[in-house]
Short mmCIF file of C-alpha atoms in Angstrom, two decimals:
data_model
loop_
_atom_site.label_atom_id
_atom_site.label_comp_id
_atom_site.label_asym_id
_atom_site.label_seq_id
_atom_site.Cartn_x
_atom_site.Cartn_y
_atom_site.Cartn_z
CA MET A 237 0.14 0.03 0.15
CA ILE A 238 3.21 2.28 0.67
CA GLU A 239 6.34 1.73 -0.82
CA THR A 240 8.84 4.31 -0.57
CA ARG A 241 12.17 4.60 -2.36
CA GLY A 242 15.03 7.00 -1.36
CA LEU A 243 12.07 9.33 -0.21
CA THR A 244 14.01 13.27 1.01
CA ARG A 245 12.72 16.18 1.82
CA ARG A 246 15.30 18.87 2.12
CA PHE A 247 14.08 22.67 3.47
CA GLY A 248 17.10 24.69 2.32
CA PRO A 249 19.90 23.11 3.54
CA ARG A 250 18.49 21.08 6.16
CA VAL A 251 17.67 17.54 5.74
CA ALA A 252 14.30 16.41 7.14
CA VAL A 253 13.64 13.15 5.55
CA ASP A 254 16.68 11.38 4.05
CA GLY A 255 16.40 8.08 1.61
CA LEU A 256 13.68 6.33 3.26
CA ASP A 257 12.70 3.11 2.24
CA LEU A 258 9.88 1.75 3.46
CA ASP A 259 7.17 -0.96 2.40
CA VAL A 260 4.15 -1.14 4.34
CA ALA A 261 1.39 -3.62 3.10
CA ARG A 262 -2.45 -3.68 2.92
CA GLY A 263 -4.34 -4.34 6.47
CA GLU A 264 -0.57 -3.36 8.13
CA VAL A 265 -0.36 -1.18 11.56
CA PHE A 266 2.78 0.45 11.03
CA GLY A 267 4.43 2.91 14.00
CA PHE A 268 6.24 5.11 12.72
CA LEU A 269 8.36 6.02 15.87
CA GLY A 270 10.58 8.77 16.55
CA PRO A 271 11.80 11.85 18.61
CA ASN A 272 9.79 15.34 17.74
CA GLY A 273 11.56 17.12 15.36
CA ALA A 274 12.55 13.89 13.51
CA GLY A 275 11.09 14.26 10.03
CA LYS A 276 8.17 12.50 10.91
CA THR A 277 5.13 14.92 10.08
CA THR A 278 6.79 15.68 6.92
CA THR A 279 6.97 12.17 5.70
CA ILE A 280 3.30 11.80 6.56
CA ARG A 281 2.08 14.84 4.67
CA MET A 282 4.77 13.66 1.54
CA LEU A 283 2.90 10.45 1.56
CA ALA A 284 -0.28 12.37 1.74
CA ALA A 285 0.54 14.32 -1.02
CA LEU A 286 0.57 17.63 0.57
CA ILE A 287 4.23 18.13 0.07
CA ALA A 288 6.36 16.88 -2.56
CA PRO A 289 9.51 15.19 -2.31
CA THR A 290 12.72 16.33 -2.95
CA GLY A 291 14.03 13.41 -4.29
CA GLY A 292 13.10 9.66 -4.27
CA SER A 293 9.62 8.06 -4.91
CA ALA A 294 6.86 7.09 -3.64
CA THR A 295 3.82 4.98 -4.39
CA VAL A 296 0.83 5.50 -2.24
CA ALA A 297 -2.57 3.45 -2.15
CA GLY A 298 -1.57 2.40 -5.74
CA HIS A 299 -0.93 5.70 -7.56
CA ARG A 300 2.60 7.36 -7.80
CA LEU A 301 3.38 11.01 -5.98
CA GLY A 302 3.63 13.68 -7.96
CA GLU A 303 1.60 11.45 -10.81
CA ALA A 304 -2.08 11.64 -9.07
CA ASN A 305 -2.12 13.46 -5.71
CA ARG A 306 -5.62 14.04 -6.08
CA GLU A 307 -6.51 10.60 -6.60
CA ILE A 308 -4.24 9.61 -3.30
CA ARG A 309 -5.60 12.26 -1.50
CA ARG A 310 -8.86 10.71 -1.98
CA ARG A 311 -8.01 7.45 -0.57
CA VAL A 312 -6.07 8.30 2.23
CA GLY A 313 -7.43 9.63 5.36
CA VAL A 314 -5.17 12.21 7.62
CA LEU A 315 -5.58 13.06 11.28
CA THR A 316 -3.25 16.31 12.05
CA GLU A 317 -1.02 16.15 15.42
CA THR A 318 -3.77 18.94 16.05
CA PRO A 319 -7.55 18.54 15.62
CA GLY A 320 -7.77 21.76 13.18
CA LEU A 321 -11.90 21.46 13.49
CA TYR A 322 -14.01 24.76 12.78
CA ARG A 323 -15.08 26.10 16.45
CA ARG A 324 -17.50 27.78 15.06
CA LEU A 325 -19.34 25.46 13.64
CA SER A 326 -20.90 22.50 14.75
CA ALA A 327 -19.70 18.87 14.99
CA ARG A 328 -22.22 17.74 11.98
CA ASP A 329 -21.34 20.99 10.36
CA ASN A 330 -17.72 19.94 10.66
CA LEU A 331 -18.17 16.49 9.05
CA LEU A 332 -20.79 17.30 6.56
CA PHE A 333 -18.41 19.99 5.12
CA PHE A 334 -15.77 17.31 4.77
CA ALA A 335 -17.98 14.35 3.60
CA ARG A 336 -19.45 16.59 1.10
CA LEU A 337 -15.27 17.43 -0.28
CA TYR A 338 -14.39 13.60 -0.82
CA PRO A 339 -17.85 13.35 -1.59
CA VAL A 340 -18.73 10.93 0.68
CA GLN A 341 -21.89 8.58 -0.35
CA GLU A 342 -25.33 9.72 1.46
CA PRO A 343 -23.00 12.78 3.35
CA GLU A 344 -25.44 13.09 6.04
CA ARG A 345 -25.98 9.24 7.20
CA GLN A 346 -22.07 9.19 7.27
CA VAL A 347 -21.88 11.54 9.52
CA GLU A 348 -24.57 10.24 11.51
CA ARG A 349 -22.80 7.04 11.56
CA TYR A 350 -19.44 8.05 13.04
CA LEU A 351 -21.10 11.32 15.19
CA LYS A 352 -23.05 7.83 16.51
CA MET A 353 -19.98 5.17 16.75
CA PHE A 354 -17.97 8.28 18.73
CA GLU A 355 -20.95 9.27 20.97
CA LEU A 356 -20.81 12.77 20.02
CA TRP A 357 -24.30 12.42 18.39
CA ASP A 358 -26.09 13.67 21.17
CA ARG A 359 -23.89 17.01 20.90
CA LYS A 360 -23.80 16.90 16.91
CA ASP A 361 -25.38 20.96 17.02
CA GLU A 362 -22.89 22.16 19.32
CA PRO A 363 -19.76 24.01 18.26
CA ALA A 364 -17.02 22.05 17.72
CA GLY A 365 -15.53 25.13 19.87
CA SER A 366 -17.38 23.96 22.94
CA PHE A 367 -15.99 20.60 23.11
CA SER A 368 -13.51 18.96 25.43
CA LYS A 369 -10.34 17.58 24.23
CA GLY A 370 -10.64 14.20 23.97
CA MET A 371 -14.21 15.30 22.16
CA ARG A 372 -12.51 17.44 19.71
CA GLN A 373 -9.92 14.77 18.79
CA LYS A 374 -12.90 11.88 18.50
CA LEU A 375 -14.53 14.66 16.42
CA ALA A 376 -11.49 14.83 13.93
CA ILE A 377 -10.23 11.13 13.31
CA ALA A 378 -14.00 10.68 12.92
CA ARG A 379 -13.64 13.28 9.58
CA ALA A 380 -9.97 11.43 9.21
CA LEU A 381 -13.03 8.28 8.48
CA LEU A 382 -15.44 9.49 7.01
CA HIS A 383 -14.66 8.62 3.23
CA GLU A 384 -13.66 5.42 4.53
CA PRO A 385 -9.62 5.77 3.45
CA GLU A 386 -7.83 2.93 2.43
CA ILE A 387 -4.76 3.68 4.21
CA LEU A 388 -5.02 6.55 7.08
CA PHE A 389 -2.26 8.43 8.62
CA LEU A 390 -2.65 8.76 12.10
CA ASP A 391 -0.34 11.29 14.14
CA GLU A 392 -0.44 11.11 18.09
CA PRO A 393 -4.32 9.75 17.93
CA THR A 394 -4.53 9.28 21.32
CA ALA A 395 -2.34 12.32 22.95
CA GLY A 396 -4.95 14.00 25.35
CA LEU A 397 -7.40 11.87 25.57
CA ASP A 398 -8.24 10.51 28.68
CA PRO A 399 -7.86 6.67 29.09
CA GLU A 400 -11.51 5.54 28.21
CA ALA A 401 -11.31 7.35 25.09
CA ALA A 402 -7.60 6.06 23.98
CA LYS A 403 -9.38 3.33 24.29
CA THR A 404 -11.88 3.47 22.17
CA VAL A 405 -9.50 4.94 19.36
CA ARG A 406 -7.14 1.84 20.27
CA ASP A 407 -10.20 -0.65 19.30
CA LEU A 408 -11.21 1.45 16.65
CA ILE A 409 -7.30 1.15 15.06
CA GLU A 410 -8.00 -3.06 15.77
CA THR A 411 -11.26 -2.68 14.07
CA LEU A 412 -9.84 -1.02 10.99
CA ARG A 413 -7.22 -3.67 10.68
CA SER A 414 -9.31 -6.38 10.97
CA LYS A 415 -10.98 -4.39 7.62
CA ASP A 416 -7.96 -4.85 6.12
CA ARG A 417 -7.35 -1.04 6.21
CA THR A 418 -3.85 0.14 5.92
CA ILE A 419 -3.01 2.38 9.17
CA PHE A 420 0.02 4.51 9.57
CA LEU A 421 0.63 5.33 13.20
CA CYS A 422 3.25 7.53 14.30
CA THR A 423 2.73 7.79 18.40
CA HIS A 424 4.78 8.51 21.33
CA ASN A 425 3.17 6.19 23.20
CA LEU A 426 5.94 3.01 22.85
CA ASP A 427 3.14 1.39 24.69
CA GLU A 428 0.26 1.74 22.31
CA ALA A 429 2.97 1.23 19.27
CA ASP A 430 3.85 -2.02 20.98
CA ARG A 431 0.18 -3.25 21.58
CA LEU A 432 -0.99 -1.72 18.45
CA CYS A 433 1.55 -2.53 15.53
CA ASP A 434 2.31 -5.15 12.89
CA ARG A 435 5.71 -3.34 12.90
CA ILE A 436 7.36 -0.31 14.11
CA GLY A 437 9.91 1.52 12.48
CA LEU A 438 12.18 4.03 14.71
CA PHE A 439 13.57 6.72 12.75
CA ARG A 440 15.20 9.97 13.04
CA THR A 441 15.70 11.82 9.69
CA ARG A 442 16.41 8.49 8.56
CA MET A 443 15.23 5.25 9.70
CA LEU A 444 17.19 3.57 11.99
CA ALA A 445 15.29 0.37 12.83
CA VAL A 446 12.50 -1.42 11.32
CA GLY A 447 10.36 -4.67 12.16
CA ASP A 448 8.35 -6.83 14.44
CA PRO A 449 8.64 -5.14 17.39
CA VAL A 450 9.51 -8.10 19.44
CA ALA A 451 11.89 -9.12 16.66
CA LEU A 452 13.40 -5.97 16.72
CA ARG A 453 14.07 -6.83 20.25
CA GLU A 454 15.05 -9.92 19.44
CA GLU A 455 17.45 -9.05 16.75
CA MET A 456 18.51 -6.01 19.02
CA TYR A 457 19.40 -7.75 22.37
CA GLY A 458 19.10 -11.52 21.70
CA ARG A 459 16.54 -13.82 23.95
CA ARG A 460 17.17 -13.60 27.59
CA THR A 461 15.79 -16.17 30.16
CA VAL A 462 15.95 -15.17 33.86
CA VAL A 463 16.45 -17.73 36.45
CA HIS A 464 15.18 -16.96 39.86
CA LEU A 465 17.19 -18.74 42.57
CA ALA A 466 15.62 -19.25 45.77
CA SER A 467 19.79 -19.42 47.65
CA PRO A 468 22.20 -17.34 46.82
CA SER A 469 24.31 -20.19 44.97
CA PRO A 470 27.60 -18.40 44.94
CA GLY A 471 29.70 -18.78 41.97
CA ILE A 472 27.17 -20.97 40.16
CA GLU A 473 27.58 -18.89 37.12
CA GLN A 474 31.07 -19.69 36.16
CA THR A 475 30.07 -23.63 36.54
CA LEU A 476 27.54 -23.68 34.29
CA ASP A 477 29.27 -25.45 31.15
CA LEU A 478 26.55 -25.94 28.81
CA PRO A 479 27.40 -25.45 25.13
CA PHE A 480 24.28 -23.24 24.27
CA VAL A 481 24.50 -20.47 26.77
CA LYS A 482 25.85 -17.74 25.24
CA LYS A 483 26.60 -15.74 28.16
CA VAL A 484 25.52 -15.58 31.64
CA GLU A 485 24.96 -12.42 33.69
CA ARG A 486 24.35 -12.34 38.00
CA LEU A 487 22.27 -9.87 39.23
CA ASP A 488 20.79 -10.61 43.50
CA ASP A 489 19.16 -13.39 43.40
CA ARG A 490 18.83 -13.71 39.38
CA LEU A 491 20.70 -15.24 36.51
CA ILE A 492 20.30 -13.83 33.03
CA VAL A 493 21.25 -16.27 30.53
CA SER A 494 21.44 -15.31 27.06
CA LEU A 495 19.95 -18.34 24.95
CA ALA A 496 19.71 -19.05 21.22
CA ASP A 497 16.50 -21.02 21.25
CA PRO A 498 14.86 -20.31 25.16
CA ASP A 499 12.13 -22.86 23.31
CA ALA A 500 14.47 -25.60 24.11
CA GLU A 501 16.88 -24.88 25.75
CA ASN A 502 15.22 -24.00 28.81
CA PRO A 503 14.73 -27.15 30.36
CA ALA A 504 18.04 -28.43 29.65
CA LEU A 505 19.21 -25.70 31.71
CA VAL A 506 17.11 -25.57 34.46
CA ARG A 507 17.80 -29.50 34.88
CA ARG A 508 21.96 -28.73 35.05
CA LEU A 509 21.60 -25.79 37.38
CA VAL A 510 19.62 -27.98 39.58
CA GLU A 511 22.46 -30.72 38.98
CA LEU A 512 24.94 -27.88 40.33
CA GLY A 513 22.84 -27.28 43.54
CA ALA A 514 21.15 -24.24 42.60
CA ASP A 515 17.41 -23.97 44.17
CA VAL A 516 15.12 -22.79 41.02
CA ARG A 517 12.33 -20.82 42.13
CA PHE A 518 10.65 -20.02 38.81
CA VAL A 519 12.07 -18.80 35.36
CA ASN A 520 10.89 -16.08 32.68
CA GLU A 521 12.05 -14.74 29.54
CA LEU A 522 13.83 -10.86 30.13
CA ARG A 523 11.20 -8.50 27.95
CA VAL A 524 13.13 -5.27 27.15
CA SER A 525 11.03 -2.93 26.64
CA LEU A 526 9.95 -1.16 23.70
CA GLU A 527 11.18 2.10 25.39
CA ASP A 528 14.89 0.78 26.25
CA LEU A 529 14.90 -0.30 22.40
CA TYR A 530 13.73 3.25 21.72
CA LEU A 531 16.23 5.40 23.34
CA ASP A 532 18.85 2.79 22.96
CA LEU A 533 18.46 3.32 19.63
CA MET A 534 18.15 7.03 19.53
CA GLU A 535 20.83 7.08 21.64
CA GLY A 536 23.16 5.50 19.32
CA ARG A 537 23.97 3.21 21.73
CA ASP A 538 24.99 -0.67 20.28
CA ALA A 539 22.07 -2.55 22.36
CA LYS A 540 23.87 -6.35 22.41
CA ALA A 541 26.25 -5.00 23.99
CA MET B 1490 -17.45 23.10 -9.23
CA ARG B 1491 -19.25 20.97 -6.53
CA ARG B 1492 -16.39 21.53 -4.18
CA LEU B 1493 -15.83 24.98 -4.63
CA ARG B 1494 -19.83 25.75 -3.97
CA VAL B 1495 -18.85 23.27 -0.85
CA LEU B 1496 -15.92 25.22 0.39
CA LEU B 1497 -18.25 28.61 -0.20
CA LEU B 1498 -21.22 27.42 1.81
CA LYS B 1499 -19.16 26.57 4.56
CA GLU B 1500 -17.12 29.49 4.69
CA TRP B 1501 -20.09 31.94 4.73
CA ARG B 1502 -21.91 29.37 7.32
CA GLU B 1503 -19.04 29.94 9.10
CA SER B 1504 -18.82 34.06 8.53
CA LEU B 1505 -22.03 34.36 9.92
CA ARG B 1506 -20.79 33.21 13.10
CA ASN B 1507 -18.51 35.90 13.10
CA LYS B 1508 -19.25 39.23 15.01
CA MET B 1509 -16.48 41.08 13.58
CA VAL B 1510 -17.13 39.40 9.93
CA VAL B 1511 -21.03 40.21 11.06
CA PHE B 1512 -20.25 43.84 11.86
CA GLY B 1513 -18.21 44.06 8.85
CA VAL B 1514 -20.97 42.99 6.34
CA VAL B 1515 -24.26 44.18 7.79
CA LEU B 1516 -23.86 46.99 10.38
CA LEU B 1517 -21.20 48.65 8.42
CA PRO B 1518 -22.66 49.22 5.63
CA LEU B 1519 -26.02 50.08 7.41
CA PHE B 1520 -24.35 52.76 9.60
CA LEU B 1521 -23.12 54.51 6.22
CA VAL B 1522 -26.33 54.35 4.12
CA GLY B 1523 -27.98 56.12 7.82
CA ILE B 1524 -25.08 58.38 7.54
CA SER B 1525 -25.78 59.47 4.32
CA VAL B 1526 -29.39 59.44 4.36
CA TYR B 1527 -28.68 62.08 7.29
CA MET B 1528 -26.49 64.59 5.32
CA ILE B 1529 -28.75 64.52 2.49
CA ALA B 1530 -31.56 65.26 4.96
CA LEU B 1531 -29.05 68.03 6.25
CA GLY B 1532 -28.52 69.26 2.73
CA GLU B 1533 -32.41 70.01 2.03
CA GLY B 1534 -32.80 71.51 5.41
CA ILE B 1535 -30.01 73.90 3.37
CA GLY B 1536 -32.57 75.29 1.19
CA ASP B 1537 -30.26 75.52 -1.56
CA PRO B 1538 -30.58 72.64 -4.59
CA THR B 1539 -26.73 72.35 -5.40
CA ALA B 1540 -26.46 71.81 -1.46
CA SER B 1541 -27.96 68.51 -1.74
CA ILE B 1542 -26.58 67.23 -5.10
CA VAL B 1543 -23.41 67.80 -3.30
CA MET B 1544 -24.87 65.81 -0.37
CA PHE B 1545 -26.13 63.25 -2.87
CA ASN B 1546 -22.71 62.86 -4.53
CA THR B 1547 -20.20 62.61 -1.42
CA SER B 1548 -22.90 59.82 -0.18
CA LEU B 1549 -22.88 57.92 -3.40
CA MET B 1550 -18.35 57.91 -2.79
CA TYR B 1551 -19.17 55.08 0.20
CA PHE B 1552 -20.39 52.81 -2.71
CA LEU B 1553 -17.14 52.74 -3.73
CA LEU B 1554 -15.72 52.49 -0.57
CA LEU B 1555 -17.50 49.67 1.07
CA PRO B 1556 -16.72 46.99 -1.49
CA THR B 1557 -12.95 47.50 -0.34
CA ILE B 1558 -13.67 47.23 3.51
CA ILE B 1559 -16.37 44.76 3.38
CA PRO B 1560 -14.43 41.57 1.89
CA LEU B 1561 -11.43 42.75 4.44
CA ALA B 1562 -13.68 41.30 7.69
CA ILE B 1563 -14.59 37.65 5.31
CA ALA B 1564 -10.87 37.45 3.59
CA VAL B 1565 -9.05 37.88 6.90
CA TYR B 1566 -11.15 36.11 9.46
CA SER B 1567 -11.40 33.27 6.31
CA ILE B 1568 -7.48 32.78 6.45
CA VAL B 1569 -6.34 34.30 9.64
CA GLY B 1570 -9.08 32.24 11.12
CA GLU B 1571 -7.58 29.06 9.05
CA LYS B 1572 -4.17 29.51 10.48
CA ASP B 1573 -5.46 30.03 14.01
CA GLN B 1574 -8.18 27.13 14.16
CA THR B 1575 -4.92 24.79 12.51
CA THR B 1576 -7.90 23.51 9.82
CA LEU B 1577 -5.68 24.09 6.83
CA GLU B 1578 -3.97 21.30 7.18
CA PRO B 1579 -6.79 18.48 7.30
CA LEU B 1580 -8.36 21.12 4.78
CA LEU B 1581 -5.32 20.87 2.16
CA ALA B 1582 -5.65 16.92 2.62
CA THR B 1583 -9.04 16.86 0.67
CA PRO B 1584 -9.01 16.53 -2.67
CA ILE B 1585 -9.70 20.07 -3.12
CA SER B 1586 -7.25 21.32 -5.46
CA ASP B 1587 -5.12 24.10 -5.34
CA LEU B 1588 -7.08 26.04 -7.48
CA GLU B 1589 -10.68 25.48 -5.86
CA LEU B 1590 -9.49 26.63 -2.94
CA PHE B 1591 -7.96 29.71 -3.77
CA LEU B 1592 -11.76 30.69 -5.87
CA GLY B 1593 -13.23 29.69 -2.99
CA LYS B 1594 -11.74 31.74 -0.45
CA ALA B 1595 -11.58 34.39 -3.23
CA LEU B 1596 -15.18 34.44 -4.28
CA ALA B 1597 -17.04 33.67 -1.04
CA SER B 1598 -15.51 37.57 -0.09
CA VAL B 1599 -16.04 39.31 -3.10
CA ILE B 1600 -19.71 37.84 -3.89
CA PRO B 1601 -21.08 39.24 -0.24
CA ALA B 1602 -19.24 42.33 -0.90
CA VAL B 1603 -20.71 43.21 -4.43
CA VAL B 1604 -24.26 42.09 -3.21
CA VAL B 1605 -24.01 44.20 -0.15
CA ASN B 1606 -22.71 47.19 -1.33
CA TRP B 1607 -25.41 47.12 -4.16
CA LEU B 1608 -28.16 46.19 -1.64
CA SER B 1609 -27.03 48.74 0.39
CA PHE B 1610 -26.99 51.17 -2.42
CA GLY B 1611 -30.41 50.02 -3.07
CA LEU B 1612 -31.31 50.79 0.14
CA PHE B 1613 -29.90 54.06 0.07
CA LEU B 1614 -32.14 55.55 -2.93
CA ALA B 1615 -35.27 53.99 -1.18
CA ALA B 1616 -34.08 55.53 2.30
CA THR B 1617 -33.56 58.74 0.22
CA ARG B 1618 -37.07 58.78 -1.54
CA VAL B 1619 -38.80 58.33 2.01
CA VAL B 1620 -36.71 60.51 3.37
CA VAL B 1621 -36.28 63.81 1.38
CA GLY B 1622 -39.17 62.80 -1.36
CA ALA B 1623 -37.21 62.09 -4.17
CA VAL B 1624 -33.91 60.96 -5.78
CA PRO B 1625 -32.01 63.50 -6.68
CA LEU B 1626 -31.82 61.95 -10.58
CA GLN B 1627 -29.84 64.97 -12.28
CA ALA B 1628 -26.82 63.71 -9.93
CA LEU B 1629 -26.87 59.87 -10.36
CA THR B 1630 -25.53 60.48 -13.84
CA ALA B 1631 -24.42 57.12 -15.84
CA PRO B 1632 -20.43 57.31 -14.65
CA TRP B 1633 -21.82 57.13 -11.54
CA LEU B 1634 -23.73 54.17 -11.87
CA ALA B 1635 -21.30 52.88 -13.73
CA SER B 1636 -18.91 53.29 -11.37
CA ILE B 1637 -21.56 51.68 -8.80
CA PHE B 1638 -22.32 48.56 -10.59
CA GLY B 1639 -18.59 48.13 -12.70
CA LEU B 1640 -15.87 49.21 -10.61
CA SER B 1641 -16.84 47.78 -7.36
CA PRO B 1642 -16.72 44.11 -8.47
CA LEU B 1643 -13.41 45.00 -9.18
CA LEU B 1644 -12.38 47.00 -6.21
CA ALA B 1645 -13.78 44.00 -4.15
CA LEU B 1646 -11.76 41.92 -6.24
CA PHE B 1647 -8.48 44.02 -5.71
CA SER B 1648 -8.99 44.29 -1.83
CA VAL B 1649 -10.04 40.35 -1.60
CA GLY B 1650 -6.25 39.78 -3.47
CA VAL B 1651 -4.46 42.35 -1.19
CA THR B 1652 -5.88 40.64 1.96
CA MET B 1653 -5.48 37.13 1.15
CA LEU B 1654 -1.59 38.39 0.55
CA VAL B 1655 -1.41 40.34 3.52
CA SER B 1656 -3.31 37.14 5.45
CA SER B 1657 -0.93 34.40 4.01
CA ARG B 1658 2.13 36.03 6.07
CA ALA B 1659 0.02 37.10 9.17
CA SER B 1660 -0.91 34.99 12.07
CA ASP B 1661 -3.33 38.12 13.84
CA ALA B 1662 -6.27 38.69 12.60
CA ARG B 1663 -6.07 42.00 13.81
CA ALA B 1664 -2.63 42.87 12.32
CA ALA B 1665 -3.70 41.39 8.82
CA TYR B 1666 -6.79 43.57 9.11
CA GLN B 1667 -4.58 46.64 9.46
CA PHE B 1668 -2.11 45.88 6.41
CA SER B 1669 -5.10 44.91 4.28
CA SER B 1670 -6.65 48.50 5.00
CA PHE B 1671 -3.63 50.06 4.50
CA ALA B 1672 -2.69 48.13 1.13
CA ILE B 1673 -5.70 48.35 -0.65
CA LEU B 1674 -5.70 52.11 -0.67
CA PRO B 1675 -3.88 52.41 -4.27
CA GLY B 1676 -7.59 51.29 -4.72
CA LEU B 1677 -9.33 53.77 -3.75
CA VAL B 1678 -7.80 56.37 -6.09
CA PRO B 1679 -10.89 57.03 -8.18
CA LEU B 1680 -12.91 57.91 -4.69
CA ILE B 1681 -9.85 60.48 -3.87
CA ILE B 1682 -10.09 61.71 -7.41
CA TYR B 1683 -14.37 61.98 -7.41
CA SER B 1684 -13.75 63.44 -3.87
CA SER B 1685 -11.54 66.10 -5.74
CA GLN B 1686 -13.13 66.69 -8.70
CA GLN B 1687 -16.83 65.87 -8.69
CA THR B 1688 -17.36 67.51 -11.81
CA LEU B 1689 -14.92 66.09 -14.07
CA VAL B 1690 -16.88 62.48 -13.14
CA ASP B 1691 -17.43 61.39 -16.21
CA LEU B 1692 -17.26 57.85 -17.89
CA ARG B 1693 -14.14 57.79 -20.16
CA LEU B 1694 -12.59 58.57 -16.20
CA VAL B 1695 -14.95 55.48 -15.02
CA VAL B 1696 -12.92 53.69 -18.62
CA ALA B 1697 -9.50 54.67 -17.61
CA GLU B 1698 -10.01 53.33 -13.85
CA GLY B 1699 -11.62 50.71 -14.81
CA ALA B 1700 -8.68 49.61 -17.21
CA VAL B 1701 -6.34 50.54 -14.31
CA LEU B 1702 -7.90 48.23 -11.87
CA ILE B 1703 -8.18 45.33 -14.15
CA VAL B 1704 -4.28 45.25 -14.43
CA LEU B 1705 -3.82 45.58 -11.27
CA CYS B 1706 -6.15 42.72 -10.24
CA VAL B 1707 -4.20 40.58 -12.57
CA VAL B 1708 -1.26 41.09 -10.68
CA ILE B 1709 -2.64 41.09 -7.58
CA LEU B 1710 -4.40 37.59 -8.36
CA TYR B 1711 -1.67 36.06 -10.02
CA LEU B 1712 0.79 37.40 -7.10
CA ALA B 1713 -2.14 35.31 -4.34
CA ILE B 1714 -2.32 31.96 -6.96
CA ARG B 1715 1.32 31.69 -6.20
CA VAL B 1716 0.69 32.13 -2.51
CA PHE B 1717 -1.96 29.84 -2.30
CA ARG B 1718 -0.22 26.58 -3.20
CA ARG B 1719 -0.10 23.67 -0.84
CA GLU B 1720 3.58 23.50 -0.95
CA GLN B 1721 3.54 27.32 0.18
CA ILE B 1722 0.81 27.34 2.23
CA LEU B 1723 2.30 24.33 4.84
CA THR B 1724 5.90 25.16 4.74
CA ARG B 1725 5.66 29.38 3.99
CA TRP B 1726 3.03 30.25 5.25
CA LYS B 1727 2.94 31.53 9.10
#
């Protein structure tokens, strides 16, 4: 659905996006993560045919950027960083305006459907300026969805929402994924990205890493098993002599063991530790948070080291 | 055309909910019509027929002033308002073309300006007839009518072009309003000529002014269209 090759955007001497290569498949939820000023919004603007790249090429929803920009805009929905609503117009008039611009079949019915979906129907005639931040965000999301876009660009969709409204948005993203919509999600909420995204891209002017969040962690940190010991068992990490063990670290009463295939190797590891006299309390896998991965990559640290 | 109509209707719906715009479009013309009729009544009271004709001529100039003032408020709030509400990007993300966006914004200001000006003129004539008893037709010459009906759309267009250019660089509606008011002064040259040489208002002068205004409008609109491009709006506008 989205394919970019060497996509670049310069603003004078400053490079905002540098040679982006990316493939996002139909029905995929792709998380685009990076710090403020990393070039995420510029990337979205290019992919939504709002600004032109200064280098490289891209195909969005089957249309080449620069050749069929209006068609691209017809097929994508964009939720911008700020809700951007006409404050003096009612919620209904805000949506009707956009529904008619696209155009949407039976705009009144479609607007009603989305206002009800986001529980705004009862306040449809109130000006958007009187809405709370969460309600404005919901209205903006409804606007981005009105024309049933094939690709949805969401820039911080849950920013400023209360937990309940944020859950509504996350549930909606899940629903859209099940309907084969492609979602390009920019977020600073790493937990949200971890839960929602099929793949994530860590980006700062250029793509630093891309992949499945779990696979990316494994690739960066390897897989590690934590063995919790009931007694200190001093020196046991030095006597652990199994060939598949890559590295053993001790942390108080825990052993952190790097393995290639914990699913297959954990039973033998536990057996050997017991033979060596260790009292194993329980065993679990060490999960590195996406936040750690993000910070390591952004700060240019070698995670495996 | 469909998208242009949708944008126009949205602009007007929004304008009607903006007190500053309503003041500029409705109250100001009513105020000027009231002042004009009052002046003519004063002229009648003097008892000298030339006095009432001078007053009538002076009043007619308001109808060259209104088409430059009315679109100011609409255009400023239409553009600076979009910036202030951060609605430009969602709007630009739709399939609307740059030209449709430009025309929508321009016509949303020009059409009410021209219509309100002509309606105000009609109201002025009717009120004069009621208050004074008759419209001094000898003062309502063809050059005047040509000015009010021919020049006012051009004056409105020029005013809107200037306001759009100024508003694209401004983030504050009041500042944009003030700068635009200053920038439309050249468009008021006919008014200055008429006020200084009322007896010389003839068709040749109106045609010459029309020609100058057409050139000015072409230049201003060319510049405004260049500024009204997605890329420019998203990356250069303040």
